[in-house]
Short mmCIF file of C-alpha atoms and ligand atoms in Angstrom, two decimals:
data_model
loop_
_atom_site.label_atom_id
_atom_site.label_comp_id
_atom_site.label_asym_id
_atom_site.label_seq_id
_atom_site.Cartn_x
_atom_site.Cartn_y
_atom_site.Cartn_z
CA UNK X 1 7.16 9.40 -29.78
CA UNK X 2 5.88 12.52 -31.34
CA UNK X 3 2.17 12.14 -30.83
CA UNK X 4 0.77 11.08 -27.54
CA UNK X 5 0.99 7.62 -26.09
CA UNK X 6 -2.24 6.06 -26.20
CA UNK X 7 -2.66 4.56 -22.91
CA UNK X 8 -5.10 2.25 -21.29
CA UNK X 9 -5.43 1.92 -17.77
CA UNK X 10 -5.89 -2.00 -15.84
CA UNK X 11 -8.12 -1.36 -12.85
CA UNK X 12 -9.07 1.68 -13.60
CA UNK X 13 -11.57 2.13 -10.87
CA UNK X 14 -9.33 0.88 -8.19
CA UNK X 15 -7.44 2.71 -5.55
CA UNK X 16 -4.62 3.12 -8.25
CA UNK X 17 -6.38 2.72 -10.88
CA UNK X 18 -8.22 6.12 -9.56
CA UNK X 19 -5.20 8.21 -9.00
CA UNK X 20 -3.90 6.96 -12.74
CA UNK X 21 -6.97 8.96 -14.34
CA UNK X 22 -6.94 11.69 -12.03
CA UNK X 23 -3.10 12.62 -13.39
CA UNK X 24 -3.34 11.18 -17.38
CA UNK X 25 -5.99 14.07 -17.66
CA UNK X 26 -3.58 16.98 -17.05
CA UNK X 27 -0.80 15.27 -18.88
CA UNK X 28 -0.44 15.90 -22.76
CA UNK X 29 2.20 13.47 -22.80
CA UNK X 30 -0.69 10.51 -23.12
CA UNK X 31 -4.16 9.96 -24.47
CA UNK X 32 -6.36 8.11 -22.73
CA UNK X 33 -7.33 5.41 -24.94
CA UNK X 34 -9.26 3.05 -22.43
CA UNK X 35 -10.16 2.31 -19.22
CA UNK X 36 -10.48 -0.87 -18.27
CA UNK X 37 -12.42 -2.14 -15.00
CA UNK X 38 -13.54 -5.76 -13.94
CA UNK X 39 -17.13 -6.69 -15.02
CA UNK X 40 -17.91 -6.06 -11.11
CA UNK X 41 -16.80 -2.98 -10.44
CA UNK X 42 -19.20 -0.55 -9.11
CA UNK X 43 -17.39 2.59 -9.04
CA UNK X 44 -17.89 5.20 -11.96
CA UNK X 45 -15.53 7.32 -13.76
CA UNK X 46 -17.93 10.18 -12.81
CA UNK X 47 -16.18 10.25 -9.14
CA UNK X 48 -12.83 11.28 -11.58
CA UNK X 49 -14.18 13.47 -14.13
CA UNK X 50 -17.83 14.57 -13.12
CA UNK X 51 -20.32 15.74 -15.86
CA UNK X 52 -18.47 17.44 -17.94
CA UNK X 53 -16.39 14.74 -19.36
CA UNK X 54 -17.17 11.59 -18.27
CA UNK X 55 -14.83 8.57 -19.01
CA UNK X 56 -16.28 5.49 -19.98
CA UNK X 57 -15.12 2.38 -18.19
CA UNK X 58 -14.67 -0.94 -20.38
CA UNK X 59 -13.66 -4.30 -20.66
CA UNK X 60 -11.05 -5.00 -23.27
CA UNK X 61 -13.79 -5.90 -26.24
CA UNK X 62 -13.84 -4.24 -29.41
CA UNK X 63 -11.35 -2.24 -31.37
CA UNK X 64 -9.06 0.70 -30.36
CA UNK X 65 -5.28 1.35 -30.65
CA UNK X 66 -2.81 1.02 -27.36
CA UNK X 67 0.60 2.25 -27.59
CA UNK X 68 0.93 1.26 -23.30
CA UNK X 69 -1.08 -0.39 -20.46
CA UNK X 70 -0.77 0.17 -17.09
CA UNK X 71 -2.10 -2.35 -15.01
CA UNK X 72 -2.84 -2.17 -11.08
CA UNK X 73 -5.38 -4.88 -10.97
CA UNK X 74 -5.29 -7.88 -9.81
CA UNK X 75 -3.68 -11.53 -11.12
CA UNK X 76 -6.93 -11.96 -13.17
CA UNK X 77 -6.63 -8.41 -14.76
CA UNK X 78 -3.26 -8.34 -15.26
CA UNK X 79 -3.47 -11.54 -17.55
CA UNK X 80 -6.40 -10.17 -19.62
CA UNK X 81 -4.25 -7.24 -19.96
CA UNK X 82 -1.05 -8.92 -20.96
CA UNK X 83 -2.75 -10.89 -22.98
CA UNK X 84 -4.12 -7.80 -25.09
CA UNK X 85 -0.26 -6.13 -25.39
CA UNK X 86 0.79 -9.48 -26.53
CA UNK X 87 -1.49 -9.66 -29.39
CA UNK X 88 -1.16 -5.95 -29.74
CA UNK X 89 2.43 -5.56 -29.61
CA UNK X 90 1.70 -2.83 -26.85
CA UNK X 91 3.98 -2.76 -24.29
CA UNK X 92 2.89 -3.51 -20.71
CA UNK X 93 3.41 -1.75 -17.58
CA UNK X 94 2.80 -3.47 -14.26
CA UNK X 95 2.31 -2.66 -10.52
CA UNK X 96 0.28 -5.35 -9.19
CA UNK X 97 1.38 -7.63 -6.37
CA UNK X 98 0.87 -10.56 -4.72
CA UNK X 99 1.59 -12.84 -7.90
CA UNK X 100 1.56 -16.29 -8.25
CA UNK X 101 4.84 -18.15 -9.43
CA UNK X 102 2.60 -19.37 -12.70
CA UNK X 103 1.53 -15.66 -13.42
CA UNK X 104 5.71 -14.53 -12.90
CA UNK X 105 6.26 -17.22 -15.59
CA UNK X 106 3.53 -15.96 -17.93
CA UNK X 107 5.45 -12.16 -17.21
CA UNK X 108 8.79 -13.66 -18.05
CA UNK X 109 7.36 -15.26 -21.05
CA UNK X 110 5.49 -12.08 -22.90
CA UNK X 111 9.11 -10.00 -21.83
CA UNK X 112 10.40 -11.72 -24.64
CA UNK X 113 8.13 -10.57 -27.18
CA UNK X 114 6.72 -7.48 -25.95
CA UNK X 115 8.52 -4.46 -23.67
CA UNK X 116 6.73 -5.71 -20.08
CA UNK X 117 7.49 -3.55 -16.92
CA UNK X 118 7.21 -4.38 -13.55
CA UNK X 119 8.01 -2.89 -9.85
CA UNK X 120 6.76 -4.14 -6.70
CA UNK X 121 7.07 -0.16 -5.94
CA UNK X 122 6.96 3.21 -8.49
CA UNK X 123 8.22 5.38 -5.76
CA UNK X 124 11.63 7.01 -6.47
CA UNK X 125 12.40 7.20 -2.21
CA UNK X 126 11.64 3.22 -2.35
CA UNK X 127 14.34 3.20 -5.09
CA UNK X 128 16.83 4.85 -2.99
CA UNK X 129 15.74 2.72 0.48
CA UNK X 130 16.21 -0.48 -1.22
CA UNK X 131 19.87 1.11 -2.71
CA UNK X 132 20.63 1.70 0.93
CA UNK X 133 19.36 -1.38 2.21
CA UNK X 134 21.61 -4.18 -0.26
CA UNK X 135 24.68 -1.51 0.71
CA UNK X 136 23.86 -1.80 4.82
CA UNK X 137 23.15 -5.61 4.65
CA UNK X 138 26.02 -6.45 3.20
CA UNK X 139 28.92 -4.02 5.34
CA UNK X 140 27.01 -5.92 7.99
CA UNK X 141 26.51 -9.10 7.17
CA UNK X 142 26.25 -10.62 10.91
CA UNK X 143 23.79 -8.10 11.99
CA UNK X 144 20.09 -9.33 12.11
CA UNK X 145 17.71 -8.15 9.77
CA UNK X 146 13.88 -7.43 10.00
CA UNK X 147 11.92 -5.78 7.62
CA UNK X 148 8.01 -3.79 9.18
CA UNK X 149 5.38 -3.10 6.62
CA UNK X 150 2.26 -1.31 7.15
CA UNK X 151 -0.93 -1.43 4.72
CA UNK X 152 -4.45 -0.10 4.59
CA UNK X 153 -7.01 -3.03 6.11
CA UNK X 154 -8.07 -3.83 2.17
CA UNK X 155 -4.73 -5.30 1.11
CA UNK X 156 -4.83 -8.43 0.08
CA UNK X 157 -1.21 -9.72 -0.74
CA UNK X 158 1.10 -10.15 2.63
CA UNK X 159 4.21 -9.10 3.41
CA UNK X 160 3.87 -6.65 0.51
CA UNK X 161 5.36 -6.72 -2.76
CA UNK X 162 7.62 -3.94 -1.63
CA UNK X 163 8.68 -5.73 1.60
CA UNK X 164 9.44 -8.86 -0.66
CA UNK X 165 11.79 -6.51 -3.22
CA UNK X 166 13.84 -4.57 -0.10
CA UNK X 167 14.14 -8.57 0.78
CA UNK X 168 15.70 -9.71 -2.39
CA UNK X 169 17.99 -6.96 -1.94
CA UNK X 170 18.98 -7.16 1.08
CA UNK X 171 20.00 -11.01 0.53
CA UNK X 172 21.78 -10.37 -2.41
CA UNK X 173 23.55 -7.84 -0.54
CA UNK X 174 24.87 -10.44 1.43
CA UNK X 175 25.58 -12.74 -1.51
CA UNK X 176 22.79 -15.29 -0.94
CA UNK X 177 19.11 -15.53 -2.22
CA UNK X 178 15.74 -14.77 -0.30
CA UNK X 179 14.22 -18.07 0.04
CA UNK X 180 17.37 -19.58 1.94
CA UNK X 181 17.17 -16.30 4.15
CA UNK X 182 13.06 -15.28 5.13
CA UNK X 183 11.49 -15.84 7.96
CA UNK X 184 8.04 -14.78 8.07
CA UNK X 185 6.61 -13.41 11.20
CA UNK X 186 2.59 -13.99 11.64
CA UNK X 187 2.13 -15.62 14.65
CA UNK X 188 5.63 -15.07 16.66
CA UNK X 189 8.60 -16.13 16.13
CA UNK X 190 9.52 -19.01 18.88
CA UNK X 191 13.05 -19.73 20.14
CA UNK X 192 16.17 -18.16 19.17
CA UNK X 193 16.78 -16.80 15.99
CA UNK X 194 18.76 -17.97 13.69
CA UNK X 195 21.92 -16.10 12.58
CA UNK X 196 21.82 -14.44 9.34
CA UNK X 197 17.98 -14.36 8.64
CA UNK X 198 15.80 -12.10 7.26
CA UNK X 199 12.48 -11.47 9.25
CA UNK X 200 9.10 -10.01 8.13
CA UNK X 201 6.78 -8.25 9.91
CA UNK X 202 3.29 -7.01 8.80
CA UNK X 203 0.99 -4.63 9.94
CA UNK X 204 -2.97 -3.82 8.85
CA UNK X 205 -5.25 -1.35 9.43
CA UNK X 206 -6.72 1.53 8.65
CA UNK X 207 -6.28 3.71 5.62
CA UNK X 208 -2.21 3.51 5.88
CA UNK X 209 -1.00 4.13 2.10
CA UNK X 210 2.16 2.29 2.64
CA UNK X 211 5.40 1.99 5.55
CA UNK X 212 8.48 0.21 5.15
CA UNK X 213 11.17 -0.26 7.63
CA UNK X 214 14.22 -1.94 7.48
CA UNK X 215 15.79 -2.94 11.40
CA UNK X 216 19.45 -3.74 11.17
CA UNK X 217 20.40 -5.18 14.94
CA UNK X 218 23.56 -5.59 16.59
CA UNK X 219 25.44 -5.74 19.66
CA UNK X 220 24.07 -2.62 21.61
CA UNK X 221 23.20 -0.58 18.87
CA UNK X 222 20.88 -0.94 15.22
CA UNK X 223 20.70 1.01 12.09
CA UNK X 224 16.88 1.81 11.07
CA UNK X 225 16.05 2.80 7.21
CA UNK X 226 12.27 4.01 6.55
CA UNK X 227 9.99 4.94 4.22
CA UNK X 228 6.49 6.46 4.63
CA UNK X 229 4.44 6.86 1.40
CA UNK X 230 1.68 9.34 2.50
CA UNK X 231 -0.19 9.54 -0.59
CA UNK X 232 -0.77 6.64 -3.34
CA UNK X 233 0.13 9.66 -6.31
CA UNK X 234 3.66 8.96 -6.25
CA UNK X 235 3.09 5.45 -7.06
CA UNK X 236 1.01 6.99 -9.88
CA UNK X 237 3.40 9.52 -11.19
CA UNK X 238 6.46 6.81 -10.85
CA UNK X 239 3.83 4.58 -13.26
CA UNK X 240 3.36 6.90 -15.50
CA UNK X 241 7.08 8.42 -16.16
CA UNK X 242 7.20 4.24 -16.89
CA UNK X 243 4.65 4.46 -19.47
CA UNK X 244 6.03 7.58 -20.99
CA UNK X 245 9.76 5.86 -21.42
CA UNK X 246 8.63 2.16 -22.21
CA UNK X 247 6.50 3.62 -25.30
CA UNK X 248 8.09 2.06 -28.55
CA UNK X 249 10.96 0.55 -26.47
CA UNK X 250 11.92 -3.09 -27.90
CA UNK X 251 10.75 -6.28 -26.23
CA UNK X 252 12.53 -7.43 -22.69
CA UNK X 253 11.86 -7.03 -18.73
CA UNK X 254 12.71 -3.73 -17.65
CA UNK X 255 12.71 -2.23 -14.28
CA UNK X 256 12.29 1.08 -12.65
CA UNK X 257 15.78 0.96 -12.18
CA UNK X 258 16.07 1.60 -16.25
CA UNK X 259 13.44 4.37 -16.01
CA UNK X 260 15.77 6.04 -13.58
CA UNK X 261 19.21 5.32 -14.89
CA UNK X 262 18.52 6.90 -18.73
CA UNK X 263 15.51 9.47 -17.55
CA UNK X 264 18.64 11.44 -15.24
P1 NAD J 1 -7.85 -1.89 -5.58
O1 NAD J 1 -8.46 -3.15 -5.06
O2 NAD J 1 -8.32 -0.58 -5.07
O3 NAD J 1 -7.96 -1.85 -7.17
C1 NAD J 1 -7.88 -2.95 -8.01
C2 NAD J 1 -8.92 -2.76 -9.09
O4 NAD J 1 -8.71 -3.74 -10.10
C3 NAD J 1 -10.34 -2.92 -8.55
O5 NAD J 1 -11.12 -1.79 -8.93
C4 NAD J 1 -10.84 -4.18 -9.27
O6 NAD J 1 -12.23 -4.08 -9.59
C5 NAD J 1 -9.99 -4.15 -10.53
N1 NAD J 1 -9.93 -5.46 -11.18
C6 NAD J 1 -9.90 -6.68 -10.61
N2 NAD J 1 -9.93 -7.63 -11.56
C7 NAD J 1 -9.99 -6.99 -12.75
C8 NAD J 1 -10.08 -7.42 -14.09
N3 NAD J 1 -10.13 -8.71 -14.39
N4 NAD J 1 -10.10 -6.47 -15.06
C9 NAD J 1 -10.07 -5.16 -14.77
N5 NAD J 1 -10.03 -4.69 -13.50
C10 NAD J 1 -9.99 -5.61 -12.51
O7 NAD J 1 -6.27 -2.07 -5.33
P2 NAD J 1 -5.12 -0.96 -5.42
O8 NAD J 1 -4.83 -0.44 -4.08
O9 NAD J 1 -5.42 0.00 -6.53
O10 NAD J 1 -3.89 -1.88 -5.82
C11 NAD J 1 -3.90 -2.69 -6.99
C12 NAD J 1 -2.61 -3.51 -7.05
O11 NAD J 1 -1.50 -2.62 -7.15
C13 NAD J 1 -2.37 -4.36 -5.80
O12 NAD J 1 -1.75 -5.56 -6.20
C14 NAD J 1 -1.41 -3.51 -4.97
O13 NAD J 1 -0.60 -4.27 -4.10
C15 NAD J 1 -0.58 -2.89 -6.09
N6 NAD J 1 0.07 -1.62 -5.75
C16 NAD J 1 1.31 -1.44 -6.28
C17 NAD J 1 1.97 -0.25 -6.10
C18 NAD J 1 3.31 -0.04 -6.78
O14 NAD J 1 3.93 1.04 -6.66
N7 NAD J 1 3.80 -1.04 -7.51
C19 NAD J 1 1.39 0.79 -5.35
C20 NAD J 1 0.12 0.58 -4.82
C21 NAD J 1 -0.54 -0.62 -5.04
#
């Protein structure tokens, strides 16, 4: 695109949704065209941009051209937003989590008509870890397998979107899907485990950005692949490089994966 992508911004005054503005304002690659916050929200875009130039927060009423949304909402505000790229034609980049089978449906649905995409994590180390991960699960496929996250106390989805995603790959790693494979660890995990599982493990508390560990277990010895986000911009930046390379792109469901393979 020769002009900048006009971009609009789901949740803007969320934890994400925050981080979003505070990098679109120094990048001439996009113009902020809206952002969009839940009739509730109490934050204002003054804690971003002070006096001087002071973004107005709205709902999706009214006119205005969007080349690109980025969403990191929630299920409702991801469906008002999809809804507006649908009838747009604007494509639709996601990061929320914790979605319902009926809202993956309505994702899979609007990929066919509109560019739409989604990670579970827009960190490039997460990329690589989950890489690793399908590679170590499946040159050991008789090891066991647990998977740690850690999460701020506010999180509301559980085990994280990411956990879920190093999941898939580590099952498909070993040639089988998730849901034959999880076991889901809240209160204990009673009697012997079964061979060939995949455990989850969460942790909550504090102001912890996001942690994932993958445990690989054998016979005297275990293989232990981490990653420690330490501050929510990369998840940000990785969201925005989306934006940037999904502008004008035809319809379909594209991953991060894409971002990375053509942006090398
Ligand atoms: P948050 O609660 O701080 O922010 C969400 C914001 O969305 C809130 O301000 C809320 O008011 C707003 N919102 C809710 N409903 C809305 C609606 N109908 N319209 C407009 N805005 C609405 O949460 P967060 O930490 O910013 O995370 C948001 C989502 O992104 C979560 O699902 C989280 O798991 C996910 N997340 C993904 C990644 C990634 O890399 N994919 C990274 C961090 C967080």
């Amino acid at each position: 695109m020769s002009r900048p992508v006009r971009l609009a911004i789901s949740g803007a005054s969320g934890r994400m949704g925050l981080a979003l503005l505070n990098l679109v304002r120094d990048d001439e690659r996009f113009e902020l065209a809206r952002a969009v916050v839940s009739a509730s929200s109490s934050r204002l875009g003054k804690a971003v941009y002070g006096d001087v130039s002071p973004i107005r927060f709205a709902d999706w009423s009214g006119e205005g051209d969007v080349d690109v949304v980025v969403d990191f909402s929630g299920p409702d505000g991801l469906l008002a937003a999809l809804e507006r790229c649908e009838a747009s034609g604007a494509a639709f980049v996601t990061g929320t989590t914790g979605l319902s089978p009926a809202v993956e449906e309505r994702l899979a649905k609007a990929a066919e008509r509109i560019a739409v995409l989604r990670a579970a994590n827009f960190s490039l180390g997460v990329a690589v870890l989950t890489r690793l991960l399908r590679e170590a699960a499946a040159a050991l496929p008789g090891w066991d397998l647990d998977i740690v996250e850690a999460h701020h106390n506010r999180k509301e989805d559980a085990p994280s979107g990411t956990a879920l995603a190093l999941g898939h790959a580590a099952a498909e790693g070993r040639g089988a899907a998730l849901e034959d494979l999880a076991v889901y660890v809240r209160e204990g995990r009673p009697g012997a485990r079964k061979a060939g599982t995949i455990g989850f493990a969460v942790v909550r508390g504090g102001d912890i950005v996001g942690e994932h560990q993958a445990l690989l277990m054998g016979q005297g010895e275990r293989i232990e692949l981490g990653h420690r986000a330490t501050d929510r911009s990369i998840f940000a930046r990785g969201a925005l490089e989306a934006a940037a390379w999904i502008a004008g792109r035809a319809p379909g469901a594209w991953t991060i994966e894409d971002v990375i393979a053509t942006s090398k």
